[in-house]
Amino acid sequence: MTWTLAIGERCYSSWSLRGWLLFDAFGLPVETVHAPLYTEDFARVLADFSPARTVPAAKLGDTVIWDSLALAEELASRHPDAGHWPVEPKLRAAARSMAAEMHSGFTALRSHCAMNLHTAYRDVPVPAGVQADLDRIERLWSQADGWLFGSYCAADAFFAPVAMRIAGHDLPVSTQARTYVRKHLEHPSLRRWAALGRATDPVLAEYDRDWPQTAWPEA
Ligand SMILES: N[C@@H](CCC(=O)N[C@@H](CS)C(=O)NCC(=O)O)C(=O)O
């Protein structure tokens, strides 16, 4: 039996990207069903994933997981060798903390700079709240030597859409943070997700901004 994952539009749904990476980047098979954001079909698709009301929502038989952090933990429990968390307890605790902090925070950055894999912007203003979020992200990423904890883990999957926000808005970050963003741009799962999204997603006007547009950074 294979997991089914309800996702929104790949170019825009950052939580869907996290959920899908928790399968694809860890070698776990998953089938996707599309729940189109901002349409009546969204609720119709999610009716099969009750009581989920957001994407991602995962289903295996009559088991449903309707939150990305719960998905990370449940997949890690069910597939202990997949590598969702570092094995070393101190690193594992830090990785879980990072994923949880991302899951519950960075609201200024998230609301100012939506993930948009169709369109990249430049000369984006950086209000104080967004700068504070970037400062915190720099602090958390400062230990990264390659991926955050050596091998790609769930904390990296949680920060993948943050990296896409920084890349797609050309936000001012350190050279080290840029290197980490580039690792995400080059990750095979991320590249496949972005290519599929760009090929199949409509451009959603809700995500248009007045900032000057630029080419999406090449991986
Ligand atoms: N806490 C949830 C957040 C999921 C979420 O907010 N997903 C958005 C799409 S990126 C959604 O489904 N929005 C539709 C809605 O809220 O009606 C998680 O971690 O999975």
CSV table of C-alpha atoms and ligand atoms in Angstrom, one decimal:
chain,number,residue,atom,x,y,z
A,1,MET,CA,0.0,0.0,0.0
A,2,THR,CA,1.3,3.5,-0.9
A,3,TRP,CA,0.7,6.8,0.9
A,4,THR,CA,-1.5,9.3,-0.9
A,5,LEU,CA,-0.7,13.0,-0.3
A,6,ALA,CA,-3.1,15.8,-1.0
A,7,ILE,CA,-1.1,18.9,-2.2
A,8,GLY,CA,-2.0,22.4,-3.4
A,9,GLU,CA,-0.3,24.1,-6.3
A,10,ARG,CA,3.4,23.2,-6.4
A,11,CYS,CA,4.5,26.7,-7.2
A,12,TYR,CA,2.7,28.3,-4.2
A,13,SER,CA,1.9,25.8,-1.5
A,14,SER,CA,4.9,25.8,0.8
A,15,TRP,CA,3.4,23.4,3.3
A,16,SER,CA,2.7,20.9,0.5
A,17,LEU,CA,6.3,21.1,-0.6
A,18,ARG,CA,7.4,20.3,3.0
A,19,GLY,CA,5.1,17.3,3.2
A,20,TRP,CA,6.1,15.9,-0.2
A,21,LEU,CA,9.8,16.3,0.6
A,22,LEU,CA,9.3,14.3,3.7
A,23,PHE,CA,8.5,11.4,1.4
A,24,ASP,CA,10.5,12.1,-1.8
A,25,ALA,CA,13.8,13.3,-0.3
A,26,PHE,CA,13.8,10.3,2.0
A,27,GLY,CA,13.1,7.7,-0.7
A,28,LEU,CA,9.6,6.9,0.4
A,29,PRO,CA,7.0,6.3,-2.4
A,30,VAL,CA,4.0,8.6,-2.4
A,31,GLU,CA,1.2,9.4,-4.8
A,32,THR,CA,-0.2,12.9,-5.0
A,33,VAL,CA,-3.7,14.2,-5.5
A,34,HIS,CA,-4.2,17.8,-6.3
A,35,ALA,CA,-6.5,19.9,-4.1
A,36,PRO,CA,-6.7,23.3,-6.0
A,37,LEU,CA,-6.3,26.2,-3.6
A,38,TYR,CA,-9.0,28.8,-3.4
A,39,THR,CA,-11.6,26.7,-5.2
A,40,GLU,CA,-14.6,24.6,-4.2
A,41,ASP,CA,-12.8,21.5,-5.3
A,42,PHE,CA,-10.3,22.0,-2.4
A,43,ALA,CA,-12.8,20.9,0.2
A,44,ARG,CA,-14.1,18.2,-2.1
A,45,VAL,CA,-10.7,16.6,-2.5
A,46,LEU,CA,-9.9,16.9,1.2
A,47,ALA,CA,-13.2,15.2,2.1
A,48,ASP,CA,-11.3,11.9,1.4
A,49,PHE,CA,-8.7,13.0,4.1
A,50,SER,CA,-11.2,13.9,6.9
A,51,PRO,CA,-10.7,15.6,9.3
A,52,ALA,CA,-7.9,17.4,7.3
A,53,ARG,CA,-8.8,20.9,6.2
A,54,THR,CA,-5.4,22.0,4.9
A,55,VAL,CA,-2.7,20.6,2.6
A,56,PRO,CA,-0.6,18.6,2.9
A,57,ALA,CA,-2.7,15.8,4.1
A,58,ALA,CA,-1.5,12.2,3.9
A,59,LYS,CA,-3.5,9.0,3.9
A,60,LEU,CA,-2.5,5.3,4.1
A,61,GLY,CA,-5.6,3.0,4.4
A,62,ASP,CA,-7.7,4.6,7.0
A,63,THR,CA,-4.8,6.5,8.7
A,64,VAL,CA,-4.8,10.2,8.0
A,65,ILE,CA,-2.1,12.8,9.0
A,66,TRP,CA,-3.1,16.4,8.5
A,67,ASP,CA,-0.1,18.4,9.6
A,68,SER,CA,3.4,18.6,8.2
A,69,LEU,CA,5.2,18.3,11.6
A,70,ALA,CA,3.1,15.3,12.6
A,71,LEU,CA,3.9,13.8,9.2
A,72,ALA,CA,7.6,14.2,9.9
A,73,GLU,CA,7.3,12.5,13.2
A,74,GLU,CA,5.0,9.7,12.0
A,75,LEU,CA,7.1,8.9,9.0
A,76,ALA,CA,10.2,8.9,11.1
A,77,SER,CA,8.6,6.4,13.5
A,78,ARG,CA,7.3,4.2,10.7
A,79,HIS,CA,10.6,4.3,8.7
A,80,PRO,CA,13.4,4.6,11.3
A,81,ASP,CA,16.1,4.0,8.6
A,82,ALA,CA,14.9,6.7,6.2
A,83,GLY,CA,16.9,9.4,8.0
A,84,HIS,CA,14.3,12.0,8.9
A,85,TRP,CA,16.2,12.9,12.0
A,86,PRO,CA,19.9,12.8,12.9
A,87,VAL,CA,20.8,9.7,14.9
A,88,GLU,CA,23.0,11.5,17.5
A,89,PRO,CA,20.6,12.6,20.3
A,90,LYS,CA,22.0,16.2,20.7
A,91,LEU,CA,21.8,16.8,16.9
A,92,ARG,CA,18.3,15.2,16.8
A,93,ALA,CA,17.1,17.4,19.5
A,94,ALA,CA,18.4,20.5,17.7
A,95,ALA,CA,16.9,19.3,14.4
A,96,ARG,CA,13.5,18.8,15.9
A,97,SER,CA,13.7,22.2,17.6
A,98,MET,CA,14.6,23.8,14.2
A,99,ALA,CA,11.7,22.2,12.4
A,100,ALA,CA,9.3,23.1,15.2
A,101,GLU,CA,10.5,26.7,15.3
A,102,MET,CA,10.0,26.9,11.5
A,103,HIS,CA,6.6,25.3,11.8
A,104,SER,CA,5.3,27.9,14.3
A,105,GLY,CA,7.3,31.0,13.4
A,106,PHE,CA,8.8,33.4,10.8
A,107,THR,CA,5.3,34.9,10.2
A,108,ALA,CA,6.6,38.2,9.0
A,109,LEU,CA,8.8,36.6,6.3
A,110,ARG,CA,6.0,34.2,5.4
A,111,SER,CA,3.4,36.8,4.9
A,112,HIS,CA,5.6,39.4,3.2
A,113,CYS,CA,7.3,37.0,0.8
A,114,ALA,CA,5.0,34.2,-0.2
A,115,MET,CA,6.6,31.2,-1.9
A,116,ASN,CA,6.2,31.7,-5.7
A,117,LEU,CA,8.1,29.3,-7.9
A,118,HIS,CA,6.6,30.9,-11.1
A,119,THR,CA,7.8,34.5,-10.5
A,120,ALA,CA,11.0,35.9,-8.9
A,121,TYR,CA,11.3,39.5,-7.7
A,122,ARG,CA,14.2,41.9,-7.0
A,123,ASP,CA,14.5,45.1,-5.0
A,124,VAL,CA,12.0,43.8,-2.5
A,125,PRO,CA,11.6,46.1,0.5
A,126,VAL,CA,12.6,44.4,3.8
A,127,PRO,CA,10.5,45.7,6.8
A,128,ALA,CA,11.9,45.3,10.3
A,129,GLY,CA,9.9,42.2,11.1
A,130,VAL,CA,11.2,40.4,8.0
A,131,GLN,CA,14.8,41.5,8.8
A,132,ALA,CA,14.3,40.1,12.3
A,133,ASP,CA,13.1,36.8,10.8
A,134,LEU,CA,16.1,36.8,8.4
A,135,ASP,CA,18.5,37.4,11.4
A,136,ARG,CA,17.1,34.5,13.3
A,137,ILE,CA,17.3,32.3,10.2
A,138,GLU,CA,20.9,33.3,9.7
A,139,ARG,CA,21.6,32.3,13.4
A,140,LEU,CA,20.0,28.9,12.9
A,141,TRP,CA,21.7,28.2,9.6
A,142,SER,CA,25.1,29.5,10.8
A,143,GLN,CA,26.0,26.0,12.0
A,144,ALA,CA,25.2,24.4,8.6
A,145,ASP,CA,28.1,22.7,7.0
A,146,GLY,CA,26.4,21.6,3.8
A,147,TRP,CA,23.0,20.6,5.1
A,148,LEU,CA,22.0,21.7,8.6
A,149,PHE,CA,23.1,18.5,10.4
A,150,GLY,CA,25.4,16.8,7.8
A,151,SER,CA,23.0,14.7,5.9
A,152,TYR,CA,19.7,16.1,4.6
A,153,CYS,CA,17.1,15.7,7.3
A,154,ALA,CA,13.6,16.8,8.1
A,155,ALA,CA,14.8,20.2,9.4
A,156,ASP,CA,16.2,20.9,5.9
A,157,ALA,CA,12.9,19.9,4.4
A,158,PHE,CA,11.1,22.4,6.7
A,159,PHE,CA,13.5,25.2,5.6
A,160,ALA,CA,13.3,24.4,1.8
A,161,PRO,CA,10.4,26.8,1.2
A,162,VAL,CA,12.2,29.4,3.3
A,163,ALA,CA,15.2,29.0,1.0
A,164,MET,CA,12.8,29.4,-2.0
A,165,ARG,CA,11.5,32.6,-0.5
A,166,ILE,CA,15.0,34.0,-0.1
A,167,ALA,CA,16.0,32.9,-3.6
A,168,GLY,CA,12.8,34.1,-5.2
A,169,HIS,CA,12.9,37.6,-3.5
A,170,ASP,CA,16.6,38.1,-3.7
A,171,LEU,CA,16.6,38.8,0.0
A,172,PRO,CA,19.8,40.1,1.6
A,173,VAL,CA,21.5,37.2,3.4
A,174,SER,CA,25.1,36.2,4.1
A,175,THR,CA,27.3,34.2,1.7
A,176,GLN,CA,26.9,31.2,4.0
A,177,ALA,CA,23.1,31.4,3.9
A,178,ARG,CA,23.2,31.8,0.1
A,179,THR,CA,25.3,28.7,-0.1
A,180,TYR,CA,22.6,26.8,1.9
A,181,VAL,CA,19.9,28.3,-0.3
A,182,ARG,CA,21.8,27.1,-3.4
A,183,LYS,CA,21.9,23.5,-2.0
A,184,HIS,CA,18.2,23.5,-1.9
A,185,LEU,CA,17.9,24.9,-5.4
A,186,GLU,CA,20.1,22.0,-6.6
A,187,HIS,CA,18.4,19.3,-4.6
A,188,PRO,CA,16.9,16.7,-7.1
A,189,SER,CA,13.5,16.5,-5.3
A,190,LEU,CA,13.2,20.3,-5.2
A,191,ARG,CA,14.1,20.6,-8.8
A,192,ARG,CA,11.6,18.0,-9.8
A,193,TRP,CA,8.9,19.6,-7.8
A,194,ALA,CA,9.6,23.1,-9.2
A,195,ALA,CA,9.8,21.8,-12.8
A,196,LEU,CA,6.4,20.0,-12.4
A,197,GLY,CA,4.9,23.1,-10.8
A,198,ARG,CA,6.1,25.4,-13.5
A,199,ALA,CA,4.9,23.0,-16.2
A,200,THR,CA,1.4,22.4,-14.8
A,201,ASP,CA,0.4,25.1,-12.3
A,202,PRO,CA,-1.7,28.1,-13.4
A,203,VAL,CA,-0.3,31.5,-12.4
A,204,LEU,CA,-2.4,32.6,-9.4
A,205,ALA,CA,-3.1,36.3,-9.3
A,206,GLU,CA,-3.3,36.2,-5.5
A,207,TYR,CA,0.5,35.9,-5.5
A,208,ASP,CA,1.3,38.7,-7.9
A,209,ARG,CA,3.3,41.6,-6.3
A,210,ASP,CA,4.2,45.0,-7.7
A,211,TRP,CA,7.9,44.5,-7.2
A,212,PRO,CA,10.2,44.3,-10.2
A,213,GLN,CA,10.4,40.8,-11.7
A,214,THR,CA,13.6,39.0,-12.5
A,215,ALA,CA,14.5,35.5,-13.7
A,216,TRP,CA,14.3,32.7,-11.2
A,217,PRO,CA,17.9,31.8,-10.0
A,218,GLU,CA,19.1,28.8,-12.0
A,219,ALA,CA,19.9,25.7,-10.0
B,1,LIG,N1,-0.1,23.5,10.1
B,1,LIG,C1,-0.3,23.1,8.7
B,1,LIG,C2,-0.4,24.2,7.8
B,1,LIG,C3,-0.9,23.8,6.4
B,1,LIG,C4,-1.5,25.0,5.6
B,1,LIG,O1,-1.8,26.1,6.1
B,1,LIG,N2,-1.6,24.7,4.3
B,1,LIG,C5,-2.2,25.8,3.4
B,1,LIG,C6,-1.6,25.7,2.0
B,1,LIG,S1,0.1,26.0,2.0
B,1,LIG,C7,-3.7,25.5,3.2
B,1,LIG,O2,-4.1,24.4,3.1
B,1,LIG,N3,-4.4,26.6,3.0
B,1,LIG,C8,-5.8,26.5,2.7
B,1,LIG,C9,-6.7,26.9,3.8
B,1,LIG,O3,-6.2,27.3,4.8
B,1,LIG,O4,-7.9,26.9,3.6
B,1,LIG,C10,0.8,22.1,8.4
B,1,LIG,O5,1.9,22.1,8.9
B,1,LIG,O6,0.6,21.2,7.5
